CSV table of C-alpha atoms and ligand atoms in Angstrom, one decimal:
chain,number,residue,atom,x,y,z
J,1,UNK,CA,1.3,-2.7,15.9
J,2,UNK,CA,5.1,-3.1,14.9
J,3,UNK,CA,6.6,-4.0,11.3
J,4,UNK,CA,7.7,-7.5,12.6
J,5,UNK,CA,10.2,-8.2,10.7
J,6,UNK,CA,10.0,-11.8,11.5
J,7,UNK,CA,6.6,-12.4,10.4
J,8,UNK,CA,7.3,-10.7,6.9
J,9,UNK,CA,11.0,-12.9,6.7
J,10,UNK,CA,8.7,-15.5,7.0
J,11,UNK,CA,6.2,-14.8,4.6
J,12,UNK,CA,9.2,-13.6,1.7
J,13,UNK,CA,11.5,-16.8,2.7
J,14,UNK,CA,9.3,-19.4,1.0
J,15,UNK,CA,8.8,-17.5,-1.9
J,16,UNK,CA,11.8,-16.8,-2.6
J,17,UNK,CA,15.1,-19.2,-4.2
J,18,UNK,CA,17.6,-18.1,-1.5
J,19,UNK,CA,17.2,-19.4,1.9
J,20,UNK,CA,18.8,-16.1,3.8
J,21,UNK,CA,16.6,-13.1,3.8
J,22,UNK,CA,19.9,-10.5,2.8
J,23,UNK,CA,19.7,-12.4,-0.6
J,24,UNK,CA,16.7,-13.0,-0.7
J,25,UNK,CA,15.2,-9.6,-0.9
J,26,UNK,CA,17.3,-8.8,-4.0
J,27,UNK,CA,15.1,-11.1,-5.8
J,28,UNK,CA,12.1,-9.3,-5.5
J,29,UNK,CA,10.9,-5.8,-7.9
J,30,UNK,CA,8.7,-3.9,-7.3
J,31,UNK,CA,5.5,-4.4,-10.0
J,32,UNK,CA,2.5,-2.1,-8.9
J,33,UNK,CA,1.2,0.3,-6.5
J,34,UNK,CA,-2.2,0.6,-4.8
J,35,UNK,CA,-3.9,2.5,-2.4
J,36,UNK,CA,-6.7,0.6,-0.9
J,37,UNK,CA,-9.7,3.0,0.8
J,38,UNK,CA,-10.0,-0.4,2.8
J,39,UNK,CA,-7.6,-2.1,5.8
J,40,UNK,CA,-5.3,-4.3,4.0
J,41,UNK,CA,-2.8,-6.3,6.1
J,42,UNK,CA,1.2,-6.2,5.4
J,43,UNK,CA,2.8,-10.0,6.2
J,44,UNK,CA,4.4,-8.7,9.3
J,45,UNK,CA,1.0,-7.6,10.7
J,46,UNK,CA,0.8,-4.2,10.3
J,47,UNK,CA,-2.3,-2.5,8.9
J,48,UNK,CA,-1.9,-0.7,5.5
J,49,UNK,CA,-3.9,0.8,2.5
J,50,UNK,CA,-0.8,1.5,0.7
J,51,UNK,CA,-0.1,-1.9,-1.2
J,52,UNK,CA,3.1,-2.2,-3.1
J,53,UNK,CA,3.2,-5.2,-5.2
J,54,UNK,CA,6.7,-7.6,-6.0
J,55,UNK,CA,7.4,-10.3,-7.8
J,56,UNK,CA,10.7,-12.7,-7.4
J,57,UNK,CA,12.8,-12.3,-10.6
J,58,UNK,CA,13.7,-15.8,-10.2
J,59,UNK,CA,10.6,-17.7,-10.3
J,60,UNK,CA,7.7,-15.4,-10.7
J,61,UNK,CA,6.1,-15.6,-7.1
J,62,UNK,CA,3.9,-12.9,-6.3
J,63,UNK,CA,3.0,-11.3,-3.2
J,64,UNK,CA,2.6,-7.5,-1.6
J,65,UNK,CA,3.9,-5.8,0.9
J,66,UNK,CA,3.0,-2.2,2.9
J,67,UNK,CA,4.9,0.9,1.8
J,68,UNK,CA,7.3,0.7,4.9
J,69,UNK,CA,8.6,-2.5,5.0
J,70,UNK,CA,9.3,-2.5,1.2
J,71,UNK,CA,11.6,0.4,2.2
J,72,UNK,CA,13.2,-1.0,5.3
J,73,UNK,CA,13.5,-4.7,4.9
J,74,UNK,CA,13.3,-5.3,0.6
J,75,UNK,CA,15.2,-2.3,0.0
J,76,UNK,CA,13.0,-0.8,-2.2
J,77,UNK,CA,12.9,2.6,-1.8
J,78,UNK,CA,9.9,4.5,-3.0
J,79,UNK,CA,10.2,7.8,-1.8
J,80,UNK,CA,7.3,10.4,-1.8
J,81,UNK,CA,5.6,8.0,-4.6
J,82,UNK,CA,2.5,7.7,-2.2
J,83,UNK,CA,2.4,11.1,-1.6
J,84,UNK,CA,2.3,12.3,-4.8
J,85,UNK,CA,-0.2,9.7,-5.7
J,86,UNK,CA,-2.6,10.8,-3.4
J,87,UNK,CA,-2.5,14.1,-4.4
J,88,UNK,CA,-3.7,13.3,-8.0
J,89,UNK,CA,-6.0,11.1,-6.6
J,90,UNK,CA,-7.4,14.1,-4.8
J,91,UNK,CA,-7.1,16.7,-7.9
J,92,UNK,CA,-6.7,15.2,-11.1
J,93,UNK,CA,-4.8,18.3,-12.6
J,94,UNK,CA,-2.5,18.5,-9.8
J,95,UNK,CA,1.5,17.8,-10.6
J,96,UNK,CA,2.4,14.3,-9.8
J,97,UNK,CA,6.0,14.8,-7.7
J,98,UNK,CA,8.9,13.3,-10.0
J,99,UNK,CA,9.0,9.8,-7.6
J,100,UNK,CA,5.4,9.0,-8.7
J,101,UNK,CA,6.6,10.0,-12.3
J,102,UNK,CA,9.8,8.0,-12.3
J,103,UNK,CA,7.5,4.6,-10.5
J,104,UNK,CA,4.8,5.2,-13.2
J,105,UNK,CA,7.0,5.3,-16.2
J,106,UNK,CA,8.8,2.2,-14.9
J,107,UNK,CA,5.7,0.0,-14.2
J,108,UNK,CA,4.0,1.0,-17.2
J,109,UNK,CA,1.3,3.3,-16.3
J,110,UNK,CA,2.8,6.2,-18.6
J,111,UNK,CA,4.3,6.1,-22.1
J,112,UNK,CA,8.0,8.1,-22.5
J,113,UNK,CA,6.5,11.2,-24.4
J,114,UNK,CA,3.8,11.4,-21.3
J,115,UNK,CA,6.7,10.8,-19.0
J,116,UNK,CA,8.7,13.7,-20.6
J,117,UNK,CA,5.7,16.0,-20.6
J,118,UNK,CA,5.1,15.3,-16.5
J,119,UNK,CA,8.9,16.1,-16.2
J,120,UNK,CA,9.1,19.2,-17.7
J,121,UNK,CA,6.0,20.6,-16.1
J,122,UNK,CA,6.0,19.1,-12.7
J,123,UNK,CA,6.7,22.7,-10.8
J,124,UNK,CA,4.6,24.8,-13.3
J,125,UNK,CA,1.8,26.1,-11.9
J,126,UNK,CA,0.3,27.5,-15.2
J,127,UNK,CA,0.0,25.5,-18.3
J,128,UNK,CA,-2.2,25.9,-21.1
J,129,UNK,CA,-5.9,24.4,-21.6
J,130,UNK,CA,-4.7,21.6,-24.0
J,131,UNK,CA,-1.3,21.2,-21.4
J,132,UNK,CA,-4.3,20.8,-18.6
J,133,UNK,CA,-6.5,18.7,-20.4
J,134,UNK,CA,-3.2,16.2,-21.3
J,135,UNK,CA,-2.0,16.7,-17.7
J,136,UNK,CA,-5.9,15.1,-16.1
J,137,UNK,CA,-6.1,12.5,-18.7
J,138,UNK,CA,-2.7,10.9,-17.9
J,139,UNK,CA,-3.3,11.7,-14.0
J,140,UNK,CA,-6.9,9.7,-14.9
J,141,UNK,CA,-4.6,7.3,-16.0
J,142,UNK,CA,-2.6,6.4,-12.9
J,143,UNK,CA,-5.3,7.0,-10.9
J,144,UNK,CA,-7.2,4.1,-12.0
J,145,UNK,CA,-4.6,1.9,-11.9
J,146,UNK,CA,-3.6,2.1,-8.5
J,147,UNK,CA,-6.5,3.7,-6.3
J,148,UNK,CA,-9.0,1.5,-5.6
J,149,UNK,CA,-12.3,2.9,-4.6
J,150,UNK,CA,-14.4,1.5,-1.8
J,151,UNK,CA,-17.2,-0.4,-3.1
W,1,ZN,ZN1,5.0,-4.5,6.8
């Protein structure tokens, strides 16, 4: 199936103050992540398990949106965040890549000294035991925040 972008303009539309969708998407931030292990649905039809949560800065509405059309219709760009979510998800000592770092931080997941710390070692390959041991419990972190297990 397509990313109609029709069916998501009119999904976002009523939600939204403006009535024209090219101001109307500039309402809307992104406010979570998720990876679902089941079939979601994306507004304009398309089947996804990457959810990416926004709310209009306007009036609070809330809705979600897959991880392609908040790139090519809202604008939001959230580079390899998925990517590098799924890899922790998979190993929890793993280095998160600096978009899933930079969308953490910013939606709260992470304090700024945890933030710093994922910076500075997210190409090192060896770290020490306590490094390793900080490294899992902040990935443990994020992980349960946005993965959501099958039940
Ligand atoms: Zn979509």
């Amino acid at each position: 199936m397509e990313h109609n972008f029709e069916k998501l303009k009119e999904h976002i539309l009523p939600l939204s103050n403006a009535t024209d969708f090219h101001h109307a998407k500039n309402e809307w931030k992104l406010v979570g992540v998720e990876i679902n292990e089941d079939w979601d649905n994306c507004p304009c039809g398309q089947s996804i398990k990457e959810l990416c949560y926004i709310e209009n800065q306007l009036n609070n509405q809330k809705t979600y949106v897959g991880n392609v059309c908040i790139n090519k219709f809202i604008g939001i760009d959230t580079g390899n965040l998925f990517a590098g979510l799924k890899r922790i998800a998979k190993d929890d000592l793993a280095n998160a890549n600096e978009d899933l770092i930079i969308h953490a931080y910013k939606l709260g997941y992470i304090f700024e000294k945890e933030y710093s710390f994922l910076m500075d070692t997210k190409n090192k390959r060896k770290l020490s035991e306590k490094q390793l041991a900080w490294k899992q419990k902040i990935n443990n972190r994020i992980i349960n925040q946005t993965v959501v297990r099958a039940k």
